[in-house]
Coordinates of C-alpha atoms in Angstrom, one line a residue:
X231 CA 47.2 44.3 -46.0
X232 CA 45.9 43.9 -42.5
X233 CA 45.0 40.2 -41.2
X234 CA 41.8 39.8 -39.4
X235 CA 41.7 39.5 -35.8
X236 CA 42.6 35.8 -34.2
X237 CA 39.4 34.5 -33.9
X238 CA 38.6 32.6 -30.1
X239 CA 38.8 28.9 -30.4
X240 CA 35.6 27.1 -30.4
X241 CA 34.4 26.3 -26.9
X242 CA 34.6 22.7 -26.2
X243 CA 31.4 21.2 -24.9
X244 CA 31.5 17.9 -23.0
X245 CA 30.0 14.4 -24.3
X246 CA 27.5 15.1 -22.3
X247 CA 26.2 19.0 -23.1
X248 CA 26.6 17.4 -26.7
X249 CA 23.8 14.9 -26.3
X250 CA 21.7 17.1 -24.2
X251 CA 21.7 19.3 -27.4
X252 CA 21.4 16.5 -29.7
X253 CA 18.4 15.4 -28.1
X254 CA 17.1 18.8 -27.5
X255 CA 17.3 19.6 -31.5
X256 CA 16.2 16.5 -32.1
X257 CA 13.3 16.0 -30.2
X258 CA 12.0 19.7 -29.8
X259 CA 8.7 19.2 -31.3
X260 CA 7.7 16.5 -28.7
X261 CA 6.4 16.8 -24.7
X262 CA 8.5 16.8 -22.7
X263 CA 7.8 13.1 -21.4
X264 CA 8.1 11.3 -25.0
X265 CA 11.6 13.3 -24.3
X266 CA 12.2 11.1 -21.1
X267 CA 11.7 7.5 -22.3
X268 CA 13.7 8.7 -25.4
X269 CA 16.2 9.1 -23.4
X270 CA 16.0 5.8 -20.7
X271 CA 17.8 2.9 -22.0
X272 CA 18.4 -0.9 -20.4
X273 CA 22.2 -0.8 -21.5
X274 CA 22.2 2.6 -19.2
X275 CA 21.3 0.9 -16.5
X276 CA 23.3 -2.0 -16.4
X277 CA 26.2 0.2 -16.7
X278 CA 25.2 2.3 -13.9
X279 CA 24.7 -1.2 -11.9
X280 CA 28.5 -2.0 -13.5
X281 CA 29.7 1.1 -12.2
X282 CA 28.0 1.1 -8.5
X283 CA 29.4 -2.9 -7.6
X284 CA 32.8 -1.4 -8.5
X285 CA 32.5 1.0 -5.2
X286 CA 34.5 0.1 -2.7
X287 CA 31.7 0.6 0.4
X288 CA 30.0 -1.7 2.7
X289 CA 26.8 -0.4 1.9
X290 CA 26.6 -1.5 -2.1
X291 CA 25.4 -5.4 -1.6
X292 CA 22.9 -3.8 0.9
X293 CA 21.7 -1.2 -1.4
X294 CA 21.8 -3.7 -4.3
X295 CA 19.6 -6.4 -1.9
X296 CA 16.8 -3.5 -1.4
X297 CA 16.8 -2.8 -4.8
X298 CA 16.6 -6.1 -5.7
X299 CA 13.2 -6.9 -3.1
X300 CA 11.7 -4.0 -4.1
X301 CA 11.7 -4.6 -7.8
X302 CA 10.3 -8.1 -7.3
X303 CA 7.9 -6.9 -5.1
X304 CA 6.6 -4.3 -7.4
X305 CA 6.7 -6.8 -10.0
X306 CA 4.9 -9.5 -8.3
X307 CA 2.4 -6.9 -7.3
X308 CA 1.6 -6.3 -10.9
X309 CA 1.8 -10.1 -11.9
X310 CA -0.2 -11.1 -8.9
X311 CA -3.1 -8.3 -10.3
X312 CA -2.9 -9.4 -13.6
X313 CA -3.1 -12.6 -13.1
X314 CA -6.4 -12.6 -11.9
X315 CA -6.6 -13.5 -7.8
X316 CA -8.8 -11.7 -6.4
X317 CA -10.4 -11.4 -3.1
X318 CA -13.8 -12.0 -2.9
X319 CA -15.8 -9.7 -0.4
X320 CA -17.8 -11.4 1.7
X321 CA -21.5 -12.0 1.6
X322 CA -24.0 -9.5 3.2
X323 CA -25.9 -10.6 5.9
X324 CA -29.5 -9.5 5.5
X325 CA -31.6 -9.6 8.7
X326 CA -35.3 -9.5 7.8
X327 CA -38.0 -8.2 9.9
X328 CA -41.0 -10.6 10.9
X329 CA -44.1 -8.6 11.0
X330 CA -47.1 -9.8 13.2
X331 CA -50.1 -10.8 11.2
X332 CA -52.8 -8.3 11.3
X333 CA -55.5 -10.6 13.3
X334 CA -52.9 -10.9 16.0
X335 CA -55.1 -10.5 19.5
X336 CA -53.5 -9.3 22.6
X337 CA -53.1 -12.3 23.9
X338 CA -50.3 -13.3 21.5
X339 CA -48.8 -10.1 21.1
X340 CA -48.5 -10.2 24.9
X341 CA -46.7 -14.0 24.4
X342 CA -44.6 -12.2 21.6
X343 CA -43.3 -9.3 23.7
X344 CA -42.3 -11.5 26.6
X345 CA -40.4 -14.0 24.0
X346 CA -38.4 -11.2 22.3
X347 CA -37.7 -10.0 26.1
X348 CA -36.5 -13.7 27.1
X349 CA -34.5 -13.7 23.6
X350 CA -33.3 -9.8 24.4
X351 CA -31.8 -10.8 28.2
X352 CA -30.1 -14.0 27.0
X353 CA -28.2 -12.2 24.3
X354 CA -27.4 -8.9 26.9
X355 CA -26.8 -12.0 29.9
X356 CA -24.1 -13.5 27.0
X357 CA -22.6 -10.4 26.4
X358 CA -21.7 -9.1 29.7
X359 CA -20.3 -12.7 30.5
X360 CA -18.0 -12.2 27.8
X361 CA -17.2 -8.8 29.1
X362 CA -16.5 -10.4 32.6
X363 CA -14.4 -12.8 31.2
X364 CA -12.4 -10.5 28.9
X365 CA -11.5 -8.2 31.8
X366 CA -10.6 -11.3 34.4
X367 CA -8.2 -12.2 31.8
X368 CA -6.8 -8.9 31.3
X369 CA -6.7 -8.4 35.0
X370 CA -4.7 -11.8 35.0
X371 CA -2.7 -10.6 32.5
X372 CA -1.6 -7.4 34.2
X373 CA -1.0 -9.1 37.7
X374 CA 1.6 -11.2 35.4
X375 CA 3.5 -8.7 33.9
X376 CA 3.5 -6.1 36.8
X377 CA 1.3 -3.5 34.9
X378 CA -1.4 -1.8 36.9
X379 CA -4.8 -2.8 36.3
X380 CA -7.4 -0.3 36.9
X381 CA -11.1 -2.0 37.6
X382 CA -13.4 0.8 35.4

């Protein structure tokens, strides 16, 4: 009687491969990212937090501290939103436009012209004071601190 060949020994698969496949069988019939949160846990997590401040290296309360600010920062992002604060944009400003009555005579239309003109060089006088000032204090500020000023 002859005895079958030795059969090979069942490959060993590691804890991990065995999950994988676990989950794989398991949840074959759903997307792939039903798959994902399936497969994120808190308790994972905390033991990769566990495992991380048991590194000896300089760098872990450092990495843990940025972690840290950034999660409450996210998080306060979201609370701040839900909470309802809210900026309010400002108010328009809506310039209307004055038009001359239709029995105007010359006369006042003349007077008009030469009040808008008054108006007109008061507000361009104001502006280039401002200008003047702005570039006397920059020219200051460059005599100060040694930087070159050029007068354009």
């Amino acid at each position: 009687m002859t005895t079958p060949p030795p059969s090979r020994p069942p490959r060993r698969r590691t804890p991990q491969a065995l999950t994988e496949a676990k989950l794989r069988s398991a949840y074959s019939d759903q997307p792939e990212r039903i798959r994902y949160f399936k497969r994120v846990s808190p308790s994972g997590a905390i033991n990769d937090l566990v495992e991380m401040l048991k590194w000896d290296s300089p760098w872990r309360i450092r990495f843990l501290a940025l972690a840290g600010a950034l999660t409450v920062c996210v998080a306060g992002g979201f609370m701040i939103e839900s909470s309802g604060f809210r900026i309010e944009p400002r108010k328009f400003e809506i310039d209307y436009v004055d038009l001359p009555p239709l029995d105007e005579t010359e006369a006042q239309k003349e007077a008009r012209y030469e009040r808008n003109r008054i108006e007109r060089d008061a507000r361009l006088q104001a502006n280039r004071e401002r200008f003047e000032r702005s570039k006397q204090f920059y020219r200051e500020l460059g005599e100060a601190t040694g930087v070159d000023v050029d007068d354009e």
